[in-house]
Structure formats: C-alpha cells, structure tokens
Short mmCIF file of C-alpha atoms in Angstrom, two decimals:
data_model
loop_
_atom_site.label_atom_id
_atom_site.label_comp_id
_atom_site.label_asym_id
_atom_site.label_seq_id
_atom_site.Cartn_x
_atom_site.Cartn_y
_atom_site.Cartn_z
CA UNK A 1 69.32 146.21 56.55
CA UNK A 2 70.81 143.10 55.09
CA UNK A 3 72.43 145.34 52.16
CA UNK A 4 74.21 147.66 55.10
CA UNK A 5 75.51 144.61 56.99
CA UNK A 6 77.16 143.76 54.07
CA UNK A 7 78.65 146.94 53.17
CA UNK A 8 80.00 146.71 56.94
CA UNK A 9 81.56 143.71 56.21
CA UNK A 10 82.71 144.51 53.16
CA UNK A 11 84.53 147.40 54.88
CA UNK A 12 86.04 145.59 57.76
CA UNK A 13 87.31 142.40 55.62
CA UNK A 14 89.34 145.15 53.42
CA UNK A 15 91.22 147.33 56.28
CA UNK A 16 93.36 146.19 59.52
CA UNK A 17 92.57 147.72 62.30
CA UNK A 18 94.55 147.43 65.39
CA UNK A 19 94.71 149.02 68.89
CA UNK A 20 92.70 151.92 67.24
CA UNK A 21 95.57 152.46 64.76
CA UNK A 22 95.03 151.67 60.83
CA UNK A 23 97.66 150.15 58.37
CA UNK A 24 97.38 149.58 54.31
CA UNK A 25 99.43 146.26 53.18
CA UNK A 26 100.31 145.98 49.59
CA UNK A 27 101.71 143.39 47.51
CA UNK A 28 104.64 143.89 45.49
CA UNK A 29 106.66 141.96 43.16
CA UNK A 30 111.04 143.55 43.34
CA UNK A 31 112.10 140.43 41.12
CA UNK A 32 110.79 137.44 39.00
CA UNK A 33 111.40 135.43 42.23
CA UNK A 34 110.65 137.91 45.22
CA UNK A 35 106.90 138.43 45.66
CA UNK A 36 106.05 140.95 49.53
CA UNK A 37 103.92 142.95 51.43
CA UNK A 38 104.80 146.38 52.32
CA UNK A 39 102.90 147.37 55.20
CA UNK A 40 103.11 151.35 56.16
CA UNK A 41 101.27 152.77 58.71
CA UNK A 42 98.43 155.28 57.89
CA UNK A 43 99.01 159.25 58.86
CA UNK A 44 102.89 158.86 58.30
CA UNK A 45 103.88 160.98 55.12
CA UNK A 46 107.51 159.23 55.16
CA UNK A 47 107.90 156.23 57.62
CA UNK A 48 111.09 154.16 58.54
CA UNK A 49 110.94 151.73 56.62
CA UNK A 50 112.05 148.11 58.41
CA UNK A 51 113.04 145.31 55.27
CA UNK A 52 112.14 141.92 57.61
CA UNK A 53 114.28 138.85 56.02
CA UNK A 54 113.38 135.52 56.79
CA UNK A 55 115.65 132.43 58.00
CA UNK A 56 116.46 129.05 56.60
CA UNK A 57 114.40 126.82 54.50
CA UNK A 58 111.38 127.33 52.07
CA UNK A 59 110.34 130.48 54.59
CA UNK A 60 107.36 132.54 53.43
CA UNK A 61 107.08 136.19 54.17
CA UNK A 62 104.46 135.35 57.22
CA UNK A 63 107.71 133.12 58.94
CA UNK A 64 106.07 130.01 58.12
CA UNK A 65 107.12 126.98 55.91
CA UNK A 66 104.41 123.99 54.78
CA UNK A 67 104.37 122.49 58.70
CA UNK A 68 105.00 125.29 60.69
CA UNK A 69 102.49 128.52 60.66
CA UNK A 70 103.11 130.91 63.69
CA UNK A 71 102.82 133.77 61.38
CA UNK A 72 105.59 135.70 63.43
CA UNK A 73 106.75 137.73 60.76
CA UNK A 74 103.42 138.82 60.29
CA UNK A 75 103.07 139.38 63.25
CA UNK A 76 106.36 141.62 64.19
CA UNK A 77 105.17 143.46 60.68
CA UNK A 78 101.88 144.57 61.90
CA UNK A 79 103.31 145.68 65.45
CA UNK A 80 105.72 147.81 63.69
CA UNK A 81 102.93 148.96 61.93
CA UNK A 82 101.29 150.06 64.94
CA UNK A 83 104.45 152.10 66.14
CA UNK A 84 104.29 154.10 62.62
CA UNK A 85 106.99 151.83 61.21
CA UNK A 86 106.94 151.06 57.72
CA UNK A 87 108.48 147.20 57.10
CA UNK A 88 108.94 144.79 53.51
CA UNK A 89 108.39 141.27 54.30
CA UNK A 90 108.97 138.79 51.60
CA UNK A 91 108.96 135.08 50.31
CA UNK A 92 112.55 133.25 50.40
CA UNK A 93 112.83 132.61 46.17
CA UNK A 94 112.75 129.16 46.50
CA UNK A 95 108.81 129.39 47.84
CA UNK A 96 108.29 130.69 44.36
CA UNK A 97 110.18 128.36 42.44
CA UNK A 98 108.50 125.39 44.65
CA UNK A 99 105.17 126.65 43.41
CA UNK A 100 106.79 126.60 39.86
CA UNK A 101 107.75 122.93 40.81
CA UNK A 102 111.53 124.60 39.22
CA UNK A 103 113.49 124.09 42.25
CA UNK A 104 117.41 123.39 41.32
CA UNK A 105 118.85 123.14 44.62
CA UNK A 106 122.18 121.59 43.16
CA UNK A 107 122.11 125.62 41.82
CA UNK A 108 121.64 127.66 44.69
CA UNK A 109 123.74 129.44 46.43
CA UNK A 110 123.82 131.46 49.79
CA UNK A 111 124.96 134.89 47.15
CA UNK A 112 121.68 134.28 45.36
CA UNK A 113 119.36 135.57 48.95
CA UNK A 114 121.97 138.04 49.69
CA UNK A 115 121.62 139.47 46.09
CA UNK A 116 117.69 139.24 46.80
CA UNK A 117 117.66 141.40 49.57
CA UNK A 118 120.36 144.32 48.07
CA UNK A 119 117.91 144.48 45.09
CA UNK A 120 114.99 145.29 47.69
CA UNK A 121 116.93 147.72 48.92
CA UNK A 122 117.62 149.22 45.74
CA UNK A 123 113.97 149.52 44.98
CA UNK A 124 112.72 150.90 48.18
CA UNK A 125 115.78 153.70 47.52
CA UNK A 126 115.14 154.36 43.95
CA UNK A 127 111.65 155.26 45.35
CA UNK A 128 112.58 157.52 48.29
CA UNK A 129 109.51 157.02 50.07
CA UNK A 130 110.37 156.80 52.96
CA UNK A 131 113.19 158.53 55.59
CA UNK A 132 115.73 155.80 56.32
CA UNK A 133 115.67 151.80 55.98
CA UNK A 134 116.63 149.04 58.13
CA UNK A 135 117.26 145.32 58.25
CA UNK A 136 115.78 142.65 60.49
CA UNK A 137 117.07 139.41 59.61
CA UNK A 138 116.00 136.55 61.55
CA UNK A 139 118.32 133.09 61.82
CA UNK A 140 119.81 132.61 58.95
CA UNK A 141 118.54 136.15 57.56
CA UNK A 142 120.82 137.90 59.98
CA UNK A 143 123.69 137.09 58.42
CA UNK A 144 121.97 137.55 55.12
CA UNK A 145 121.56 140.87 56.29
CA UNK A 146 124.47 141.96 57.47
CA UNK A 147 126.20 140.92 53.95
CA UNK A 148 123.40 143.12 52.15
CA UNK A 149 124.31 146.25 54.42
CA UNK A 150 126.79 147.52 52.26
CA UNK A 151 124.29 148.97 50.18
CA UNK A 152 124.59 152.03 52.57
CA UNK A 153 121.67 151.20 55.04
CA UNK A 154 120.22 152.83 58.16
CA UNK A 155 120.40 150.14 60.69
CA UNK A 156 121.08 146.48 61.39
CA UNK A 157 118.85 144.30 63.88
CA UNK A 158 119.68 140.72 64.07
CA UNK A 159 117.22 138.18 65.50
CA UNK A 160 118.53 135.02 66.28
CA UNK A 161 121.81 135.07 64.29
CA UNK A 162 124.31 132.90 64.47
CA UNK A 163 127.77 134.28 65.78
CA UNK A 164 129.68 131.46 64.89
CA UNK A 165 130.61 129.66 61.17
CA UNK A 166 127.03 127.71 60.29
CA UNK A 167 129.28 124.74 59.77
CA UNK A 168 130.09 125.32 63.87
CA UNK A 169 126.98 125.95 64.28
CA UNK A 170 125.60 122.88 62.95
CA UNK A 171 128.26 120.46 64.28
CA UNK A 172 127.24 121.78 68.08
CA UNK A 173 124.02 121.39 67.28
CA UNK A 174 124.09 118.04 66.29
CA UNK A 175 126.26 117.08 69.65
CA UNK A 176 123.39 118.68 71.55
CA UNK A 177 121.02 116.59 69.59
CA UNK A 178 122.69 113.15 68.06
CA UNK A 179 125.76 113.08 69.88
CA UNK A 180 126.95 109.74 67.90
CA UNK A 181 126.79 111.42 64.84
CA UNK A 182 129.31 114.30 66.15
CA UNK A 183 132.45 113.31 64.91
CA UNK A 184 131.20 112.66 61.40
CA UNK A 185 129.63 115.70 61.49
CA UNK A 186 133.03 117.57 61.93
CA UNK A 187 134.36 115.50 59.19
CA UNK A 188 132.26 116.28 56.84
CA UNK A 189 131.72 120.46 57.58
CA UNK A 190 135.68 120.41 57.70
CA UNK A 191 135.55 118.78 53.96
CA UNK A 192 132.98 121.46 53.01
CA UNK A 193 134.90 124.54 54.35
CA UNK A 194 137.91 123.56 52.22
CA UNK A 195 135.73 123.27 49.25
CA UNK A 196 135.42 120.01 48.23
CA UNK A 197 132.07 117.64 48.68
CA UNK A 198 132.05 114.77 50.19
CA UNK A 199 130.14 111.05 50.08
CA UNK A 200 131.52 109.77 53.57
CA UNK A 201 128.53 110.57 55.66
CA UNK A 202 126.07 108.41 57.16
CA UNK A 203 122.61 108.43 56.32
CA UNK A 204 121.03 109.82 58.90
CA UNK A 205 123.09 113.24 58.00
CA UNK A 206 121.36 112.89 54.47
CA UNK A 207 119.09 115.57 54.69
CA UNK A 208 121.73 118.37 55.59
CA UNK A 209 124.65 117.14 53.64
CA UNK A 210 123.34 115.17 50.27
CA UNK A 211 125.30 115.68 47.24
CA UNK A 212 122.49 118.39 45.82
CA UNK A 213 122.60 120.74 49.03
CA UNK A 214 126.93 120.26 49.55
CA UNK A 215 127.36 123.42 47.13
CA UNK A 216 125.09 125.78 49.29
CA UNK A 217 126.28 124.33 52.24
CA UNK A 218 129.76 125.57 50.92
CA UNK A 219 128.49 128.67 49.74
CA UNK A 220 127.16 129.39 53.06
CA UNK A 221 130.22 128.22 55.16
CA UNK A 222 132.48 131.19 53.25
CA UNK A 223 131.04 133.57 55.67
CA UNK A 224 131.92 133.86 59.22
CA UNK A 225 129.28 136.43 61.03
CA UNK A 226 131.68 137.64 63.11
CA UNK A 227 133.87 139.09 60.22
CA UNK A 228 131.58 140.34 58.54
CA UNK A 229 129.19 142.56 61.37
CA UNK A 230 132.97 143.64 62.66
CA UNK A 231 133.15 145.74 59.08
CA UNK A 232 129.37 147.48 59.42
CA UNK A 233 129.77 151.43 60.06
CA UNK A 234 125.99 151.78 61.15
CA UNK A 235 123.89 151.43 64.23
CA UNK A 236 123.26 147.81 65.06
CA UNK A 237 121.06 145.76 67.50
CA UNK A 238 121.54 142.32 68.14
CA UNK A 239 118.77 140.62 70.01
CA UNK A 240 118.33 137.25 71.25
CA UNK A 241 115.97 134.80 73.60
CA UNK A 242 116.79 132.62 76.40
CA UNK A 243 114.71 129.94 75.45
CA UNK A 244 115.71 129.61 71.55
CA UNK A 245 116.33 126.06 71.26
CA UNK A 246 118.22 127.08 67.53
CA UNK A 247 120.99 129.47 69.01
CA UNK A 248 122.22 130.24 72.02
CA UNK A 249 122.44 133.73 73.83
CA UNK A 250 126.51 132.89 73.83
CA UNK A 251 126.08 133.46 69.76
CA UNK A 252 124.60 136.61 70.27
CA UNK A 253 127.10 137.59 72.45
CA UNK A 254 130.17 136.88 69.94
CA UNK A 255 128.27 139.05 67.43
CA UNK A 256 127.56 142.17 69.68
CA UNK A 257 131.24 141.83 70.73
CA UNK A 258 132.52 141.65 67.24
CA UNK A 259 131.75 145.00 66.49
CA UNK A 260 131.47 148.05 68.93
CA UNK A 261 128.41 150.07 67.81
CA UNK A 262 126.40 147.01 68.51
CA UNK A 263 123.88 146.77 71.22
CA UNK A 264 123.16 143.70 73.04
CA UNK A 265 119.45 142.78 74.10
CA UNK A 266 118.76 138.90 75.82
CA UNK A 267 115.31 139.35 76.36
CA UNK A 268 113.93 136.22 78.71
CA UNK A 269 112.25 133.29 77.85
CA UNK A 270 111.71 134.40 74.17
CA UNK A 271 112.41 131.79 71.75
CA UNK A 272 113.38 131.13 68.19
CA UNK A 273 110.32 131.86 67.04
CA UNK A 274 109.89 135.14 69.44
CA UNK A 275 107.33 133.92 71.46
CA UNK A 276 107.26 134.42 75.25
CA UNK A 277 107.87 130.47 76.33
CA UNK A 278 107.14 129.89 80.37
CA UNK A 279 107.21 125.96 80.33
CA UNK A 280 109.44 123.45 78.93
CA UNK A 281 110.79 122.21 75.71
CA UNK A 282 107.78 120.34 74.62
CA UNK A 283 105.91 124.05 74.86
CA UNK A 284 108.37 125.77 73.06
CA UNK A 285 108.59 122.87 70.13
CA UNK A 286 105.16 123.22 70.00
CA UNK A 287 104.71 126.90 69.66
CA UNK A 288 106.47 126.82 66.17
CA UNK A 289 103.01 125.50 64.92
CA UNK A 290 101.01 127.76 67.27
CA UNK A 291 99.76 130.68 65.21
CA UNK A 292 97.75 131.98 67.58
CA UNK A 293 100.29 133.24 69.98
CA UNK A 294 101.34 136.82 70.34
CA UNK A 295 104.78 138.19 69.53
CA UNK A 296 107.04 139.20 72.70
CA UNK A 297 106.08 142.40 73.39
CA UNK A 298 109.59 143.34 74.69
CA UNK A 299 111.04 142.35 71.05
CA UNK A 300 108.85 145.20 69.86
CA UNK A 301 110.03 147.62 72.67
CA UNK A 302 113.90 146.87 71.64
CA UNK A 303 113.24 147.40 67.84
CA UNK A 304 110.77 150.38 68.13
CA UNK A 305 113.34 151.61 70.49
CA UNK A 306 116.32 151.08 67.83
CA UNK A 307 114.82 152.54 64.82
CA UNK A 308 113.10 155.40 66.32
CA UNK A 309 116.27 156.94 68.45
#
C-alpha cells in the first residue's frame, strides 16, 4: 500500500493538471544568457505558440524579482495552456548574470533584450513546431516586443506598455509620486535624450539615474512606442487595467491610436500586475507580493480571443 501511494505521488508531483486539461513544461536554454519554459498543451499536434516577455528589472520568467513573487507570468502561461496555447516564458539576462555575480550594468543596453527576444524567435521558427507565434510583452516588454516584431511575427499583445517616451513616462510618474523632485527630473531625462549623462541630480533620484544605469537609460529613451507600433503590419492587441498604478489607460490609448490594426481592451480594475483589484491602493501595492491570487480571467478571454481568431 505504502509503495502505491508513492507511485501516486510520484505521478502527480511530475504532471500539471488543470481544469481536467494536461500540459508538459520544459526547460530550455536559446542563449548563454536566456534560460525558459515552454509550456504546450497536450493533444495539440501544432499549437500557437505565445513568446511571454517580461518588464523592467531583474524579472524572472514566473514575473517575479527577489521581493515580489505573484507568479503572474506563470500564471497567464498555464491559462494559455489550458486554452491549447503554446507560450515561451523566460528569465530577463541579467537574472542569469546576477546568479553569475557578472552583472555590468554600466554595459547594458535596452538593444541587448530586444536582440534576446528576436533570437527566441528565431529558434522557435527554425523549429516549425508550431502554426504561428505571438508576442506578449508586459511593461517594459511591450515595447521590447514591438521592436522584435520585425522578425515577421503573427501577432502583437501589449500588456501594460507605455505609449509615451519612458523618459515621459518617468518624469509623470515622479510628479504623481515626489512632486519636488519634478523639475529635476525633467532636467535630467532632457540631458539623457540628447545623449549626454549627467551628475546634476539629487540623491534621492540615485537609484534611476546613477552614472552606471545613464547609458541604458539613454539606450532606452531612443525609442518612442508610438513610432515604432505605428510601423507593425500585423494584428495587434493592446490591453490595459484601470487600476495599474505603473501606467495609465491614457498610455494605452496613444498606442492603440498610433496604429490602426490595433485593438483596444481596458479591462476594469485589473492592475499592473493583472490581478482583479476591488479595494484601494494599499490592496493593490500589496498584491505584487501576493502569489496566491488568480490572474484576471477577462485578460485570458481578450488574449485567447486574439490569437485564436
């Protein structure tokens, strides 16, 4: 008896199962610095296949970073799963260098993730496995996305991307947030977008603009979304929550405008994170670290939707 309750175990430790549906997740390594799971649904001979890219910061392919674990990537990953779509997931390349301890930040640049996610489409085409292949990029892995689309894609969905300029972004950010530290906040982006650093910052700004990160910052500030989802030929969805406290439905709006295959979706009360958020701002903080919530369900409608029409 004991040796059968193992077995049992055994068995249901080593496949997912899921609203009576069944999914096999493998790990695979595209570069020396892009480790991911490709999860593909069981019974589909060639699946969509949905490339999910993460947003800013030492992301992991689950959506989480060292403080934060809602595991929403997982999570949209698995549900995709469940409506026989295929998806890639990945870690950012600098969660791979940090556990190399070879992180050069002075080094990086925003090219470096877009060239990340072309080579992962490359792969998944060089193996034909499956019938057409789509980006989700979330925050900052929107517009990551929408640069790596030239590589003759399927689809674009964008999840809480900025419309704007990230230096924009950032400066009305911080005069939502820090309003005193506005006006040197302009100072400085307008330094970086001509392409020169900068030392005249206060402290508090450290974090965002120190001499090391300046050069991405830069890097990043080339790109305007706007111009650059205006050029895609393909079918796009742009999606966005009421209650993300990161970017505003009016940024999702200038990038469904900008180009006119998009489709606009503002689904309510779904936040950065794309969890369904009925309270206040203290809830919806808080749900960044609350892995035990469950995706919006009308997120999954909207992409299933998308990809399958």
């Amino acid at each position: 008896m004991k040796t059968i309750l193992c077995t049992l175990l055994l068995f249901i430790s080593t496949t997912v199962f899921t609203q009576d549906k069944t999914y096999t997740e493998e790990e695979i390594s595209i570069t020396d610095l892009i480790d991911g799971s490709l999860v593909i649904p069981e019974n589909s001979s060639k699946p969509n296949l949905a490339i999910i890219i993460a947003g800013s910061g030492p992301t992991n392919r689950n959506g989480n970073q060292n403080f934060l674990k809602s595991n929403n990537l997982k999570k949209l990953a698995n549900q995709l799963a469940n409506n026989n779509i295929a998806s890639f997931r990945y870690d950012k390349r600098i969660v791979k260098q940090i556990k190399r301890g070879k992180v050069n930040v002075k080094d990086m640049r925003f090219e470096d993730f877009v060239n990340d996610a072309k080579s992962i489409i490359n792969y998944f085409k060089e193996k034909n496995q499956f019938s057409k292949i789509y980006l989700i990029g979330h925050s900052q892995g929107s517009l990551v996305g929408m640069l790596a689309a030239e590589e003759n894609i399927d689809g674009f969905i964008s999840l809480a991307g900025a419309g704007q300029n990230i230096g924009d972004v950032i400066v009305d950010q911080i005069n939502n947030t820090a309003r005193q530290f506005a006006e040197d906040t302009k100072r400085v982006v307008k330094t970086l977008k001509s392409g020169k650093t900068t030392t005249d910052f206060p402290p508090a700004l450290g974090a965002m603009f120190n001499m090391e990160t300046q050069p991405f910052m830069m890097s990043w500030m080339a790109y305007n979304p706007t111009e650059i989802i205006a050029n895609l030929n393909i079918p796009i969805l742009v999606i966005n929550g009421t209650k993300d406290l990161q970017v505003s439905v009016e940024e999702a709006k200038l990038l469904a405008n900008a180009n006119k295959k998009a489709e606009l979706k503002i689904i309510e009360n779904m936040n950065h994170v794309l969890f369904t958020i009925e309270g206040d701002k203290l809830e919806n903080s808080k749900s960044y670290n609350e892995s035990f919530r469950e995706i919006n369900p009308e997120l999954i409608n909207e992409i299933v939707n998308f990809i399958k029409q």
